[in-house]
Tab-separated table of C-alpha atoms in Angstrom:
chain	number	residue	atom	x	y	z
V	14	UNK	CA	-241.747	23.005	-0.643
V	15	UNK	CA	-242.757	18.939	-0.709
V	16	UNK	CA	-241.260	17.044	1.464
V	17	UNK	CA	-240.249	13.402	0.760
V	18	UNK	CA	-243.515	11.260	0.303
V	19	UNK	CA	-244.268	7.479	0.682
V	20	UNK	CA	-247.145	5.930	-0.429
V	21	UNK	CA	-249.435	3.663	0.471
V	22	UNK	CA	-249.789	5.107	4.030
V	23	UNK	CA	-250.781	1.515	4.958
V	24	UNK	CA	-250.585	-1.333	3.315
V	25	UNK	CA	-252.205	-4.764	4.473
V	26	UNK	CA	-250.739	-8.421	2.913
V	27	UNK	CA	-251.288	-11.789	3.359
V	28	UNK	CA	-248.164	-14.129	3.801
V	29	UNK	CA	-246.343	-15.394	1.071
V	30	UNK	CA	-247.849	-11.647	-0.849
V	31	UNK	CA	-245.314	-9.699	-3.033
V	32	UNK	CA	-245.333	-5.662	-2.384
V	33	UNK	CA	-244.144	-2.194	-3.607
V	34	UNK	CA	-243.659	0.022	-1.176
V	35	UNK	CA	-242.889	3.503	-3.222
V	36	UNK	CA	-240.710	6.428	-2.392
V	37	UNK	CA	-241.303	10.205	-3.936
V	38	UNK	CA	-237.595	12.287	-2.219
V	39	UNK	CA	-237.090	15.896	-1.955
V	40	UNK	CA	-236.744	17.462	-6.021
V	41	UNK	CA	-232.603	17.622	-6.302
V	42	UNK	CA	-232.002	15.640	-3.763
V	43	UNK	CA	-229.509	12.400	-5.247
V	44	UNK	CA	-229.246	10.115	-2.254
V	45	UNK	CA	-232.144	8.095	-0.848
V	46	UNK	CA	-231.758	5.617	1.869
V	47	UNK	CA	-234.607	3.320	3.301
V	48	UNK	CA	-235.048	2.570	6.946
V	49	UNK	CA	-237.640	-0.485	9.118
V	50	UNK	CA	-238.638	0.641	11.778
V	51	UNK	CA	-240.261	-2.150	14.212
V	52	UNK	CA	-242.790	-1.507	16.985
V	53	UNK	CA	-240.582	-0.081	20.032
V	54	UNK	CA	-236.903	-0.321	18.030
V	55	UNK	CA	-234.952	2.197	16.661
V	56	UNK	CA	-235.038	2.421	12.291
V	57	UNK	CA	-233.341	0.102	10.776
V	58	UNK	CA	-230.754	1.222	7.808
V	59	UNK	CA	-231.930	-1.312	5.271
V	60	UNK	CA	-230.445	0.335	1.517
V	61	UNK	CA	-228.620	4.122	0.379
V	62	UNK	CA	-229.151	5.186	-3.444
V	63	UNK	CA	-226.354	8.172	-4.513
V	64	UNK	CA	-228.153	8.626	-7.854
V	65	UNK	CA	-229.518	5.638	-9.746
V	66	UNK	CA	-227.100	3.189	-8.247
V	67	UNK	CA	-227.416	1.473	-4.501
V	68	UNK	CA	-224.333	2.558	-2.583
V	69	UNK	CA	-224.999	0.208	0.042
V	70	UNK	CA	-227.509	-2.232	0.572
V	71	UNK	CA	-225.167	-4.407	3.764
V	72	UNK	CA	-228.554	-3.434	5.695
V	73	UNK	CA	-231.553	-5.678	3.382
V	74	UNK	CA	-232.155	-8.277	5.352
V	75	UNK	CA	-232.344	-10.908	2.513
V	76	UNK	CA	-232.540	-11.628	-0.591
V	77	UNK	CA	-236.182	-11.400	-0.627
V	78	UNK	CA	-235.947	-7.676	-0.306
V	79	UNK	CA	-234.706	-5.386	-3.082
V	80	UNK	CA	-234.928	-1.641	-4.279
V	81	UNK	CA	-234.529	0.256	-7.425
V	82	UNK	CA	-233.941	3.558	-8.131
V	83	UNK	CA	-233.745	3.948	-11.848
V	84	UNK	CA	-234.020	7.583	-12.773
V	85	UNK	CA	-232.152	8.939	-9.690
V	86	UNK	CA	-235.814	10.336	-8.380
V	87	UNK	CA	-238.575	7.928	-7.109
V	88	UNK	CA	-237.480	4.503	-6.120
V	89	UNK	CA	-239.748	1.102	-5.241
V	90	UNK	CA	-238.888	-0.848	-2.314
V	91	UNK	CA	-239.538	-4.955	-3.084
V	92	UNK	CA	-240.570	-7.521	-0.758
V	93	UNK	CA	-240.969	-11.331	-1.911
V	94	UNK	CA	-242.911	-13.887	-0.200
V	95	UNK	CA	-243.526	-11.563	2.632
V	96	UNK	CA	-243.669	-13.192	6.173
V	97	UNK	CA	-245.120	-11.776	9.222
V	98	UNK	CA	-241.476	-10.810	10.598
V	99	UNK	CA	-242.044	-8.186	7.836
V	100	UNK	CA	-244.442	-6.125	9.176
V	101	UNK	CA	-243.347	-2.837	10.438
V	102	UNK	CA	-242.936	0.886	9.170
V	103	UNK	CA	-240.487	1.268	6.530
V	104	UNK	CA	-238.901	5.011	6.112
V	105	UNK	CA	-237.489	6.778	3.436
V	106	UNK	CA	-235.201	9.631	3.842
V	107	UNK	CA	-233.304	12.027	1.240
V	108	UNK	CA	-230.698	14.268	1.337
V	109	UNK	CA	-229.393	16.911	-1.016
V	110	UNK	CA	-226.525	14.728	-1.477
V	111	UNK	CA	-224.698	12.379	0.743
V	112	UNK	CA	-223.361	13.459	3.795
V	113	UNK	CA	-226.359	15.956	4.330
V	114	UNK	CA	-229.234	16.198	6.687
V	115	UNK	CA	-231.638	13.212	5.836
V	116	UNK	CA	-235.068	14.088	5.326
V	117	UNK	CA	-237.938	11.976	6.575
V	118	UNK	CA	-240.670	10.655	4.991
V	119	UNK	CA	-243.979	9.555	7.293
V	120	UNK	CA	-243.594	6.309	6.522
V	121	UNK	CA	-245.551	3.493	5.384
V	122	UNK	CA	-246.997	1.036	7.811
V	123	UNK	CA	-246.897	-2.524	6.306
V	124	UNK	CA	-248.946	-5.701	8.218
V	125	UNK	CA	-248.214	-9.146	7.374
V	126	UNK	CA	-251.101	-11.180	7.890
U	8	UNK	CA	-219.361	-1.950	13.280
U	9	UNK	CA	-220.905	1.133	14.980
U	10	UNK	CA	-223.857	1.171	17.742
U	11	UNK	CA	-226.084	3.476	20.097
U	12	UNK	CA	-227.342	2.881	23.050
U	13	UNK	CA	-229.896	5.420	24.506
U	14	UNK	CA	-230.554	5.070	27.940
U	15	UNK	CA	-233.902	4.539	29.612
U	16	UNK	CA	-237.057	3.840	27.382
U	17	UNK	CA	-239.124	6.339	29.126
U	18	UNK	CA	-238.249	9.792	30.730
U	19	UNK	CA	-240.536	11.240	32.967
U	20	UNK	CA	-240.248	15.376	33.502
U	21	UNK	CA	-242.178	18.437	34.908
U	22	UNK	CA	-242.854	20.666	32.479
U	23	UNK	CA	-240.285	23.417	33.459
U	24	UNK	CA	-237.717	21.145	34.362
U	25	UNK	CA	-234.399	20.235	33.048
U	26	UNK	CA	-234.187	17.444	30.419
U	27	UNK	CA	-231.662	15.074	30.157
U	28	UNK	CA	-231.325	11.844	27.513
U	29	UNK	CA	-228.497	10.330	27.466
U	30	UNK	CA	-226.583	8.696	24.517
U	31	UNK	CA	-223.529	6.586	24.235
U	32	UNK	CA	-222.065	5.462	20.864
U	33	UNK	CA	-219.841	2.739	20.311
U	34	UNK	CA	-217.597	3.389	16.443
U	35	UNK	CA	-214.438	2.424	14.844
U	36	UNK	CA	-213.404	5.895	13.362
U	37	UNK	CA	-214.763	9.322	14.123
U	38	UNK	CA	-218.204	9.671	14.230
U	39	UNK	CA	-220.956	11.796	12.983
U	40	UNK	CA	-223.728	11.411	15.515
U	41	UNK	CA	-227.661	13.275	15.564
U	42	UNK	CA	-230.585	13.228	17.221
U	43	UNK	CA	-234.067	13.262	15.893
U	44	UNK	CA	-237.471	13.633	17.053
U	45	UNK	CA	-240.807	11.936	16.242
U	46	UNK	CA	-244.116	13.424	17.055
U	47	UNK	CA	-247.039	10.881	16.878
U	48	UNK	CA	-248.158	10.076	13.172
U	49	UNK	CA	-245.277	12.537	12.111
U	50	UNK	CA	-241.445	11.987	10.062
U	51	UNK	CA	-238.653	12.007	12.268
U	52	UNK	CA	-237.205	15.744	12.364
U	53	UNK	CA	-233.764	16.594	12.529
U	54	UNK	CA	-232.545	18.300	15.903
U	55	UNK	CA	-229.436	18.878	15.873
U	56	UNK	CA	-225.818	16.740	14.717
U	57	UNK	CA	-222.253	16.880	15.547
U	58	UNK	CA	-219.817	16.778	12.785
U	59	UNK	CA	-216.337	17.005	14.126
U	60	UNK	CA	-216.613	21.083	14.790
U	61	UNK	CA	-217.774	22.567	18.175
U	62	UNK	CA	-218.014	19.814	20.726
U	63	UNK	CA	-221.433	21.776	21.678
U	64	UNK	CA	-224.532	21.451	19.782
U	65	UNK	CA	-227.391	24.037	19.902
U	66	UNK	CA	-230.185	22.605	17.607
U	67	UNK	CA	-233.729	24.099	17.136
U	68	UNK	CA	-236.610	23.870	19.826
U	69	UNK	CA	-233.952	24.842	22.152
U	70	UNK	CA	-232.067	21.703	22.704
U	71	UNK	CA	-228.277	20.972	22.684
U	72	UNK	CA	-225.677	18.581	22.753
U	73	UNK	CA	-222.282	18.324	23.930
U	74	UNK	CA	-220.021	15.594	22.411
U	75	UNK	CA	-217.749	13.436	24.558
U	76	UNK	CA	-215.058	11.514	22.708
U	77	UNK	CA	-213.656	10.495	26.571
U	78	UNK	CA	-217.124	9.281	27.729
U	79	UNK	CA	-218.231	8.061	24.000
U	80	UNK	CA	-221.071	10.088	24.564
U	81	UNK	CA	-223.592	12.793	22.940
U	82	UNK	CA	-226.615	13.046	25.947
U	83	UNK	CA	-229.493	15.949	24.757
U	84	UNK	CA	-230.318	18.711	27.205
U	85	UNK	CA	-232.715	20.929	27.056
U	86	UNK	CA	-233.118	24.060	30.531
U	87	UNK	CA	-236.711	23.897	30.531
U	88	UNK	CA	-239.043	21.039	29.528
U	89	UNK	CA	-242.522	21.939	27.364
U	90	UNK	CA	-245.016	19.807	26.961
U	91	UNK	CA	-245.029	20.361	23.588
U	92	UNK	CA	-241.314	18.557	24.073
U	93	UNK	CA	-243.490	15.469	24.606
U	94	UNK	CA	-242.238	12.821	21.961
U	95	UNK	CA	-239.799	9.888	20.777
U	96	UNK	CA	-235.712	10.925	20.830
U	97	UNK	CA	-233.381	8.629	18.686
U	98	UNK	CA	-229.773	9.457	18.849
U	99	UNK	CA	-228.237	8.002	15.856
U	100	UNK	CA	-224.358	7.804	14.508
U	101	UNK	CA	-222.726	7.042	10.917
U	102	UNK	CA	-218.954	7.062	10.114
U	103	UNK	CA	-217.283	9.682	7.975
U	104	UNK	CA	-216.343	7.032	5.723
U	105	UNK	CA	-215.618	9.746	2.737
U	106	UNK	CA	-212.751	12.179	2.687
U	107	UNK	CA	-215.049	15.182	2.057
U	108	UNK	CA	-217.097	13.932	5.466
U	109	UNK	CA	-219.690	12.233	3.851
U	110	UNK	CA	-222.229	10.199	6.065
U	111	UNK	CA	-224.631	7.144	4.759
U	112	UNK	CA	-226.587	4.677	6.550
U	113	UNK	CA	-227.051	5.921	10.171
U	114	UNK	CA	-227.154	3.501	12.732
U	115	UNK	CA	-229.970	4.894	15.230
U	116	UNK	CA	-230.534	4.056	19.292
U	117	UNK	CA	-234.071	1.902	20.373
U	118	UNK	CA	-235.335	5.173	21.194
U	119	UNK	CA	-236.648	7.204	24.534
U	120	UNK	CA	-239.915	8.804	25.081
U	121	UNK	CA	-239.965	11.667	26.759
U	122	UNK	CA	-243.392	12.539	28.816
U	123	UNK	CA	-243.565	16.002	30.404
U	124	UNK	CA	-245.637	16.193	33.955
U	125	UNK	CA	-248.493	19.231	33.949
């Protein structure tokens, strides 16, 4: 079956740009969680969806980032006035429900100009 | 507040030979911890995780793990390297905050990259 899908692949902003970074999970799966991943670190935990509702978002790193979920399926990562210190990969992952194996998406590779 | 550290960046093997990465966590209550792979251009895939049962791991491609509550560690072995083991490890941990042994946001290590010798 599909796996958990992120689109754009790449995605190329100027400074001070808003974006949508979009997040398709695994069909049935209710929690979604989104990672940053920087060149050479580790991801990031930024946000974790159980359903419609963020269960924890202690990881955004401001308030210039925010994510919705609103029918429990796809959710739409947010980034204000992006700055250059925003440019990395950003994951999602899904699992069936929480506790489970997290599924990874390929990510999508956003440059800050 | 939990944390990995994954020792050495890179890791150099023959193909044939035993691999070793090595993994110590730092967390407040019990720990789930995993490791996952990433191929160039691919996800990260799920190798194996420890969830409080058998101390010893066996995940897929033939690796395993053995958790060490004394050490704080969770290091990945594998008998025989491959070259198509060739790829990016991240050990990772999240606390069973939930009473059913739920996990959320994992906390995941910079990272080693594992390069197998011809």
């Amino acid at each position: 079956g599909a796996g958990v899908s992120q689109t754009p692949s790449n995605k190329v902003t100027e400074k001070g740009k808003y974006v949508e970074l979009r997040c398709d999970p695994i069909s049935g799966h209710t929690a979604l969680y989104w990672y940053r991943q920087s060149l050479g670190q580790g991801p990031e935990f930024l946000i974790y969806f159980q359903g419609t509702g963020a269960a924890d978002d202690s990881g955004l790193p401001n308030d210039r980032f925010f994510a919705v979920r609103p029918e429990g399926s796809v959710s739409t990562l947010k980034i204000q006035r992006t700055e250059r210190g925003d440019s990395a990969v950003y994951l999602c992952a899904s699992s069936l429900t929480s506790g489970d194996e997290q599924f990874f998406g390929p990510g999508t590779r956003l440059t800050v100009l | 507040a939990q944390s990995v550290t994954q020792l050495g960046s890179h890791v150099s093997v023959s193909e044939g030979a035993l691999v070793l990465l090595r993994c110590n966590y730092s967390s407040s209550v019990p720990p789930y911890l995993f490791w996952y792979v990433q191929y160039p251009n691919q996800g990260l895939q799920l190798l194996l995780k420890y969830t409080s049962a058998a101390t010893l791991v066996k995940g897929i491609n033939g690796f395993e793990a053995e958790f060490k509550k004394s050490e704080t560690s969770f290091h990945l072995t594998k008998p025989s390297a491959h070259m198509s083991d060739a790829a990016e490890y991240f050990c990772a941990v999240s606390e069973s905050r939930y009473s059913g042994g739920g996990a959320d946001g994992l906390t995941f290590g910079k990272g080693t990259h594992l390069i197998i010798q011809p």
